[in-house]
Coordinates of C-alpha atoms in Angstrom, one line a residue:
X1 CA -37.1 8.3 -4.0
X2 CA -37.5 11.6 -6.3
X3 CA -34.2 12.6 -5.4
X4 CA -32.6 9.4 -6.9
X5 CA -31.7 10.6 -10.7
X6 CA -29.3 7.7 -11.8
X7 CA -28.4 4.1 -10.6
X8 CA -24.7 3.4 -10.6
X9 CA -24.1 -0.2 -10.9
X10 CA -20.2 -0.5 -11.0
X11 CA -17.2 1.7 -9.9
X12 CA -13.8 1.5 -11.5
X13 CA -14.0 -2.3 -12.1
X14 CA -14.4 -3.1 -8.6
X15 CA -16.2 -6.5 -8.3
X16 CA -17.7 -5.9 -11.9
X17 CA -19.1 -9.1 -13.6
X18 CA -21.8 -9.5 -16.3
X19 CA -22.2 -6.0 -17.0
X20 CA -24.5 -5.9 -19.8
X21 CA -26.9 -8.1 -18.3
X22 CA -27.0 -6.4 -14.9
X23 CA -27.4 -3.0 -16.5
X24 CA -30.2 -4.1 -18.9
X25 CA -31.9 -5.7 -15.9
X26 CA -31.6 -2.4 -13.8
X27 CA -32.9 -0.3 -16.8
X28 CA -35.8 -2.9 -17.0
X29 CA -36.5 -2.9 -13.4
X30 CA -36.7 1.0 -13.2
X31 CA -37.2 2.3 -16.7
X32 CA -38.0 5.8 -15.2
X33 CA -34.4 6.8 -14.4
X34 CA -30.8 7.0 -16.1
X35 CA -28.6 3.9 -15.6
X36 CA -24.9 4.3 -15.4
X37 CA -23.7 0.8 -16.0
X38 CA -20.2 1.6 -14.9
X39 CA -18.6 4.6 -13.3
X40 CA -14.8 5.1 -14.2
X41 CA -14.8 2.1 -16.1
X42 CA -12.0 4.0 -17.9
X43 CA -9.7 5.6 -15.1
X44 CA -7.0 8.1 -16.0
X45 CA -4.4 9.1 -13.7
X46 CA -2.1 12.1 -15.0
X47 CA -3.9 11.5 -18.6
X48 CA -2.5 7.6 -18.5
X49 CA -5.3 5.1 -18.9
X50 CA -4.9 2.4 -15.9
X51 CA -6.6 -0.5 -18.0
X52 CA -8.6 -0.7 -21.1
X53 CA -12.2 -2.3 -21.3
X54 CA -13.3 -4.3 -24.2
X55 CA -16.9 -3.2 -24.2
X56 CA -16.9 0.1 -21.8
X57 CA -20.1 1.3 -20.8
X58 CA -22.3 -1.5 -22.5
X59 CA -26.2 -0.8 -22.2
X60 CA -25.4 2.2 -20.2
X61 CA -27.0 5.6 -20.7
X62 CA -23.8 7.3 -19.9
X63 CA -20.0 7.0 -20.9
X64 CA -18.5 8.1 -17.7
X65 CA -14.9 8.3 -17.0
X66 CA -12.6 9.2 -13.9
X67 CA -9.6 11.4 -14.4
X68 CA -7.3 12.5 -11.9
X69 CA -6.3 15.1 -11.0
X70 CA -7.3 17.1 -14.0
X71 CA -10.6 16.5 -16.0
X72 CA -10.3 15.4 -19.8
X73 CA -12.7 14.7 -22.7
X74 CA -15.0 11.8 -22.4
X75 CA -15.3 9.2 -25.3
X76 CA -18.9 9.4 -27.0
X77 CA -20.9 6.8 -28.1
X78 CA -24.4 7.3 -29.9
X79 CA -27.3 8.3 -27.6
X80 CA -25.2 8.4 -24.5
X81 CA -24.3 11.4 -22.1
X82 CA -20.5 12.3 -21.8
X83 CA -19.7 12.4 -17.8
X84 CA -16.7 12.6 -15.8
X85 CA -17.7 10.8 -12.7
X86 CA -14.7 12.0 -10.7
X87 CA -11.9 14.4 -11.2
X88 CA -9.8 16.5 -8.7
X89 CA -8.5 14.6 -5.7
X90 CA -6.1 17.4 -4.7
X91 CA -4.9 16.7 -1.1
X92 CA -4.6 19.7 1.4
X93 CA -4.0 18.2 4.7
X94 CA -5.2 20.8 7.6
X95 CA -3.3 19.9 10.9
X96 CA -5.7 19.4 13.8
X97 CA -8.8 18.5 11.4
X98 CA -7.4 15.1 10.1
X99 CA -9.0 11.6 10.6
X100 CA -5.4 10.3 10.3
X101 CA -2.3 12.6 10.3
X102 CA 0.1 10.2 8.8
X103 CA -2.1 8.6 6.1
X104 CA -4.1 11.3 4.4
X105 CA -4.5 10.4 0.7
X106 CA -4.8 12.7 -2.3
X107 CA -3.7 12.3 -6.0
X108 CA -1.6 15.0 -5.5
X109 CA -0.6 17.3 -2.6
X110 CA -0.6 21.3 -2.8
X111 CA -0.4 23.8 -0.1
X112 CA -3.4 25.6 1.1
X113 CA -2.6 28.7 -1.1
X114 CA -2.4 26.7 -4.3
X115 CA -5.7 24.9 -4.1
X116 CA -7.9 27.8 -5.1
X117 CA -5.9 28.1 -8.3
X118 CA -6.0 24.4 -8.9
X119 CA -9.6 24.3 -8.6
X120 CA -10.3 27.4 -10.5
X121 CA -8.3 25.9 -13.6
X122 CA -10.2 22.7 -13.2
X123 CA -13.4 24.4 -13.5
X124 CA -12.2 26.0 -16.7
X125 CA -11.3 23.1 -18.3
X126 CA -14.8 21.8 -17.3
X127 CA -16.3 24.8 -19.5
X128 CA -14.5 24.0 -22.3
X129 CA -15.5 20.5 -22.2
X130 CA -19.0 21.2 -21.8
X131 CA -18.8 23.3 -25.2
X132 CA -17.5 19.9 -26.4
X133 CA -20.3 17.9 -25.4
X134 CA -19.9 17.2 -21.6
X135 CA -22.9 16.8 -19.8
X136 CA -22.1 16.4 -16.2
X137 CA -19.1 16.2 -13.8
X138 CA -18.2 15.7 -10.3
X139 CA -15.4 17.2 -8.3
X140 CA -13.7 14.8 -5.9
X141 CA -14.9 15.8 -3.4
X142 CA -16.9 18.0 -1.0
X143 CA -15.3 16.8 2.4
X144 CA -12.4 14.7 3.5
X145 CA -13.0 11.2 4.4
X146 CA -11.2 8.9 6.8
X147 CA -8.6 7.8 4.3
X148 CA -8.6 11.2 2.1
X149 CA -7.8 14.7 2.6
X150 CA -8.9 16.0 -0.9
X151 CA -12.1 17.5 0.3
X152 CA -13.1 21.3 0.2
X153 CA -14.0 20.9 3.8
X154 CA -12.0 19.1 6.5
X155 CA -13.4 15.8 7.8
X156 CA -14.8 17.5 11.0
X157 CA -16.5 20.0 8.9
X158 CA -14.9 22.9 10.9
X159 CA -12.6 24.3 8.2
X160 CA -13.3 25.3 4.6
X161 CA -10.6 25.3 2.4
X162 CA -11.5 27.5 -0.3
X163 CA -14.1 30.5 1.2
X164 CA -17.7 29.8 0.0
X165 CA -18.1 33.5 -1.6
X166 CA -14.8 32.3 -3.7
X167 CA -16.2 29.1 -4.7
X168 CA -19.4 30.6 -5.9
X169 CA -17.6 33.2 -8.0
X170 CA -15.5 30.3 -9.5
X171 CA -18.4 28.1 -10.2
X172 CA -20.4 31.1 -11.8
X173 CA -18.3 30.6 -14.6
X174 CA -19.7 27.1 -15.0
X175 CA -23.2 27.2 -13.3
X176 CA -25.4 30.3 -14.1
X177 CA -26.5 31.8 -10.4
X178 CA -29.4 34.4 -10.4
X179 CA -29.2 37.5 -8.3
X180 CA -32.3 36.1 -6.5
X181 CA -30.2 33.4 -4.6
X182 CA -27.7 35.2 -2.1
X183 CA -25.6 34.0 0.9
X184 CA -26.7 35.5 4.0
X185 CA -23.8 37.9 5.3
X186 CA -24.3 36.2 8.7
X187 CA -24.0 32.4 7.3
X188 CA -20.8 30.7 7.8
X189 CA -20.5 27.1 6.8
X190 CA -17.2 26.8 8.2
X191 CA -14.0 28.7 9.4
X192 CA -11.9 29.7 6.5
X193 CA -8.6 28.1 6.2
X194 CA -5.4 30.0 7.2
X195 CA -3.4 30.0 4.1
X196 CA -0.2 30.6 6.2
X197 CA -0.6 27.5 8.5
X198 CA 1.4 24.9 6.6
X199 CA 5.0 23.3 6.5
X200 CA 6.3 26.7 5.7
X201 CA 6.0 27.3 9.6
X202 CA 8.5 24.7 10.5
X203 CA 11.3 27.1 11.7
X204 CA 8.9 29.1 13.9
X205 CA 7.4 25.8 15.4
X206 CA 10.8 24.5 16.0
X207 CA 11.3 28.0 17.9
X208 CA 8.2 27.2 20.0
X209 CA 9.8 23.7 20.7
X210 CA 13.3 25.3 21.8
X211 CA 11.3 27.5 24.2
X212 CA 9.9 24.9 26.0
X213 CA 6.6 23.8 24.3
X214 CA 5.5 20.2 25.1
X215 CA 1.8 19.9 24.3
X216 CA 1.4 16.5 23.0
X217 CA -0.8 17.6 19.8
X218 CA 2.1 20.3 19.1
X219 CA 4.8 17.6 19.4
X220 CA 2.8 15.2 17.1
X221 CA 2.6 17.9 14.5
X222 CA 6.0 18.9 14.9
X223 CA 7.8 15.6 14.4
X224 CA 5.6 14.9 11.1
X225 CA 6.5 18.2 10.0
X226 CA 10.4 17.6 10.7
X227 CA 10.1 14.3 8.9
X228 CA 8.5 15.9 5.6
X229 CA 11.5 18.5 5.8
X230 CA 13.9 15.6 6.0
X231 CA 15.4 17.0 9.4
X232 CA 16.0 13.6 11.0
X233 CA 17.9 14.9 14.1
X234 CA 14.9 17.1 15.1
X235 CA 12.6 14.4 14.0
X236 CA 14.1 12.0 16.8
X237 CA 14.6 14.6 19.1
X238 CA 10.6 15.7 19.1
X239 CA 9.5 12.2 18.6
X240 CA 11.2 10.9 21.4
X241 CA 9.6 13.9 23.6
X242 CA 6.2 13.2 21.8
X243 CA 6.5 9.4 23.1
X244 CA 7.6 10.3 26.5
X245 CA 4.1 12.2 26.8
X246 CA 2.0 9.0 26.1
X247 CA 0.3 7.5 29.1
X248 CA 0.2 4.2 27.1
X249 CA 2.4 3.7 24.4
X250 CA 1.3 0.3 23.8
X251 CA -2.1 1.1 22.4
X252 CA -2.4 0.2 19.0
X253 CA -3.2 3.9 17.7
X254 CA 0.0 4.8 19.5
X255 CA 2.1 1.9 18.3
X256 CA 1.1 2.7 14.7
X257 CA 1.8 6.3 14.9
X258 CA 5.4 5.3 16.6
X259 CA 6.0 2.9 14.0
X260 CA 5.6 5.6 11.2
X261 CA 8.0 8.1 13.0
X262 CA 10.7 5.6 13.8
X263 CA 13.5 6.1 11.3
X264 CA 16.8 5.4 13.4
X265 CA 18.0 3.2 16.1
X266 CA 18.2 6.4 18.2
X267 CA 14.4 6.6 18.3
X268 CA 12.7 5.2 21.3
X269 CA 10.2 3.4 18.9
X270 CA 13.3 1.3 17.7
X271 CA 14.0 0.4 21.4
X272 CA 10.4 -0.7 22.1
X273 CA 9.9 -2.7 18.7
X274 CA 13.2 -4.7 19.3
X275 CA 12.6 -5.0 23.0
X276 CA 8.8 -6.0 22.6
X277 CA 8.4 -7.8 19.3
X278 CA 5.6 -10.3 20.6
X279 CA 3.7 -8.0 22.7
X280 CA 3.6 -5.1 19.9
X281 CA 2.6 -7.9 17.1
X282 CA -0.2 -9.1 19.3
X283 CA -1.6 -5.5 19.3
X284 CA -0.7 -4.2 16.0
X285 CA -0.4 -7.3 13.5
X286 CA 1.8 -10.2 12.9
X287 CA 5.7 -9.2 12.2
X288 CA 4.9 -5.6 12.4
X289 CA 7.8 -4.7 15.1
X290 CA 10.1 -7.0 13.5
X291 CA 9.8 -5.5 9.9
X292 CA 10.4 -1.8 11.4
X293 CA 13.9 -3.2 13.4
X294 CA 15.2 -4.9 10.1
X295 CA 14.3 -1.9 8.0
X296 CA 16.4 0.2 10.1
X297 CA 19.2 -2.0 10.7
X298 CA 19.4 -2.4 7.2
X299 CA 19.7 1.1 6.3
X300 CA 21.6 2.5 9.3
X301 CA 24.3 -0.3 9.7
X302 CA 24.3 -2.5 6.2
X303 CA 23.6 -0.3 3.4
X304 CA 26.9 1.8 3.6
X305 CA 28.8 -1.5 4.3
X306 CA 27.7 -3.6 1.3
X307 CA 28.1 -0.6 -1.3
X308 CA 31.5 -0.1 -0.3
X309 CA 32.5 -3.7 0.0
X310 CA 33.0 -6.6 -2.5
X311 CA 34.4 -9.4 0.0
X312 CA 32.3 -9.7 3.0
X313 CA 33.4 -10.9 6.6
X314 CA 30.3 -12.7 7.3
X315 CA 31.3 -14.4 10.5
X316 CA 32.5 -11.2 12.0
X317 CA 29.5 -9.1 10.8
X318 CA 27.2 -11.7 12.0
X319 CA 28.6 -11.6 15.6
X320 CA 28.5 -7.7 15.4
X321 CA 25.0 -7.5 14.5
X322 CA 24.1 -10.3 17.2
X323 CA 25.9 -8.1 19.7
X324 CA 24.4 -4.9 18.8
X325 CA 20.8 -5.9 18.0
X326 CA 20.3 -9.4 19.2
X327 CA 18.4 -12.2 17.2
X328 CA 17.2 -10.0 14.6
X329 CA 20.3 -8.3 13.7
X330 CA 21.9 -11.7 13.3
X331 CA 18.8 -12.8 11.2
X332 CA 19.4 -9.9 8.7
X333 CA 22.9 -11.0 8.3
X334 CA 22.2 -14.6 7.7
X335 CA 19.6 -13.6 5.1
X336 CA 22.1 -11.7 3.3
X337 CA 24.7 -14.6 3.3
X338 CA 21.9 -17.0 2.2
X339 CA 20.9 -14.8 -1.0
X340 CA 24.9 -14.1 -1.7
X341 CA 25.5 -17.8 -1.8
X342 CA 22.6 -18.2 -4.4
X343 CA 23.0 -15.1 -6.5
X344 CA 26.8 -14.5 -6.6
X345 CA 28.5 -17.5 -5.6
X346 CA 26.1 -20.2 -6.9
X347 CA 27.4 -22.3 -4.0
X348 CA 24.2 -24.2 -3.4
X349 CA 25.7 -26.6 -0.8
X350 CA 26.4 -23.2 1.2
X351 CA 22.7 -22.0 0.1
X352 CA 21.2 -25.0 1.8
X353 CA 23.3 -24.4 4.9
X354 CA 22.4 -20.7 5.1
X355 CA 18.8 -21.3 4.3
X356 CA 18.3 -23.5 7.0
X357 CA 20.1 -21.2 9.5
X358 CA 18.2 -18.4 8.4
X359 CA 14.6 -20.0 8.3
X360 CA 15.3 -21.4 11.7
X361 CA 15.0 -17.8 12.9
X362 CA 12.9 -16.0 10.4
X363 CA 10.3 -18.6 9.4
X364 CA 7.6 -16.4 10.7
X365 CA 8.8 -13.0 9.5
X366 CA 11.0 -13.6 6.4
X367 CA 12.4 -10.7 4.4
X368 CA 12.2 -12.7 1.1
X369 CA 9.5 -14.7 -0.8
X370 CA 9.5 -18.1 1.1
X371 CA 8.5 -19.9 -1.9
X372 CA 11.2 -18.5 -4.4
X373 CA 13.8 -19.5 -2.0
X374 CA 12.3 -23.3 -1.1
X375 CA 12.1 -23.9 -4.9
X376 CA 16.1 -22.9 -5.2
X377 CA 16.5 -25.9 -2.5
X378 CA 14.4 -28.2 -4.3
X379 CA 16.2 -27.6 -7.6
X380 CA 19.7 -27.3 -6.3
X381 CA 20.0 -29.3 -2.7
X382 CA 20.3 -33.0 -2.3
X383 CA 20.9 -33.0 1.4
X384 CA 17.6 -34.9 2.7
X385 CA 17.8 -32.9 6.2
X386 CA 17.6 -29.7 4.5
X387 CA 14.9 -30.8 2.0
X388 CA 13.1 -32.0 4.9
X389 CA 13.5 -28.8 6.8
X390 CA 12.3 -26.9 3.4
X391 CA 9.4 -29.1 3.5
X392 CA 8.3 -27.7 6.9
X393 CA 9.1 -24.1 5.9
X394 CA 6.5 -24.6 2.9
X395 CA 4.1 -26.1 5.4
X396 CA 4.0 -22.9 7.3
X397 CA 4.1 -20.9 4.3
X398 CA 0.9 -22.7 3.1
X399 CA -0.8 -22.4 6.2
X400 CA 0.1 -18.8 6.8
X401 CA 0.4 -17.0 3.4
X402 CA 0.1 -18.9 0.3
X403 CA -3.2 -20.8 0.5
X404 CA -4.1 -19.6 -2.9
X405 CA -0.7 -19.5 -4.3
X406 CA -0.5 -22.8 -7.0
X407 CA 3.2 -22.4 -7.5
X408 CA 3.6 -22.7 -3.3
X409 CA 1.7 -26.0 -3.9
X410 CA 3.8 -27.1 -6.7
X411 CA 7.0 -26.3 -4.6
X412 CA 5.5 -28.4 -1.7
X413 CA 4.8 -31.4 -4.2
X414 CA 8.0 -31.5 -5.6
X415 CA 10.0 -31.4 -2.5
X416 CA 7.8 -34.3 -1.4
X417 CA 8.6 -36.2 -4.5
X418 CA 12.3 -35.5 -4.1
X419 CA 12.2 -37.0 -0.8
X420 CA 10.6 -40.0 -2.2
X421 CA 7.1 -39.2 -0.9
X422 CA 5.6 -39.4 -4.3
X423 CA 2.1 -40.8 -3.7
X424 CA 1.5 -37.6 -1.4
X425 CA 3.4 -35.3 -3.9
X426 CA 0.8 -36.4 -6.6
X427 CA -2.1 -35.2 -4.2
X428 CA -0.4 -31.8 -3.7
X429 CA 0.4 -31.4 -7.5
X430 CA -2.9 -32.0 -8.6
X431 CA -4.2 -29.3 -6.0
X432 CA -1.7 -26.9 -7.8
X433 CA -3.3 -27.8 -11.0
X434 CA -6.7 -26.7 -9.7
X435 CA -5.4 -23.3 -8.6
X436 CA -3.5 -22.8 -11.8
X437 CA -3.8 -19.0 -13.3
X438 CA -2.7 -19.5 -16.9
X439 CA -2.1 -22.0 -19.3
X440 CA 2.0 -21.8 -18.8
X441 CA 1.2 -22.7 -15.1
X442 CA -1.5 -25.6 -16.2
X443 CA 1.5 -27.2 -18.5
X444 CA 4.3 -26.7 -16.0
X445 CA 2.4 -28.6 -13.5
X446 CA 1.0 -31.1 -15.4
X447 CA 4.2 -32.2 -16.7
X448 CA 5.5 -32.5 -13.1
X449 CA 2.6 -34.6 -12.2
X450 CA 3.3 -36.8 -15.1
X451 CA 6.7 -37.3 -13.9
X452 CA 5.7 -38.0 -10.6
X453 CA 3.5 -40.7 -11.5
X454 CA 6.2 -42.1 -13.8
X455 CA 8.6 -42.1 -10.9
X456 CA 10.9 -39.8 -12.9
X457 CA 12.9 -36.9 -11.2
X458 CA 11.3 -33.2 -11.6
X459 CA 14.5 -31.4 -10.5
X460 CA 17.6 -30.5 -12.9
X461 CA 19.9 -33.5 -13.4
X462 CA 23.0 -31.3 -13.8
X463 CA 23.5 -29.3 -10.6

């Protein structure tokens, strides 16, 4: 179609491959258009390059960088136009006009009143870069999208964050505008943003709440504002009031929001997640409820305890957390006790004991990397009952999380070998070698495989 002026093949290295070959193929297929072989192959964030490229923009007609938030100069190559394929990314959330009021993205967040100045400064930078040879630039972006709030227009297209006439005045410094093209005075692309409708209204909105305002959308906005103001007392109070308005708190959308605002044991969300973990996980996703409950227990009950003590009353603490929070509270303490045995005491017999007690409760939702803990069992524990249990833990890990993790296959193979199941261990070690990611892994796995075939131990001999 005539409106297509440029073919863009890759973006920011996402799934890129055979760049030279594919760029040249596109140019041969359609020689009538410019070909941008890789937009944002060099990505700068706060003037720091994310990752280099060996032959950036090879066979391309342009050198194209992405630079967030502010634009920067583009490397030049002979015969290629210099382009800033993306810059900007200035986030300005607009309450009641968001796709997602808890996850809006922007490389930087500013108040509504600051956006115009930021945009104006960027246009002045682009003008200077134009004098230095810049051919094109694209501001990110014209409107908010599902996961990003860095647009000039809101997602619903109802609010414009910088008035049209002010945008045209700023852009006039970069793009000449003739007097023959003027905006109809009756034309309104969208409603201008209220520059004062931001978090500075927090005290005023609290006043409305204290006066009895309980509209659900109002409460939802206020609880998020309280969290941003780090006013946890009000966040709990308003959040609980919001949850009480929900007709179906167990919908996925509502549970996701409740999870975001649940920060203390006084929050209704904490009680929901602790009481109905299986129901909530079936709706939202595996281990979602346990993660939130354990995070709050850790922060509220244990962080100060462990910071002010060097000797721990483990049995008493375990009973206390079990009485207060049930099985998840006890699980948190067992995990900490297990790690203390390994990292501080180097008591491997005790480590094996608490590894087993911990994973009897936490196998489906561990707080630690299962493979790392199981590797310590293989290296330092000789009790065959614990080794057999670790084997089951790793079977679950491989079936659930680490299907493509070569080190998990290696751990499983070594546990098998230590349990005198060497013929089976060899098969799993060979799988680890097939999945290896680098030469170091390949060498370690090959050495272990050779010892397995020779009937030699693969574990340290001086525990």
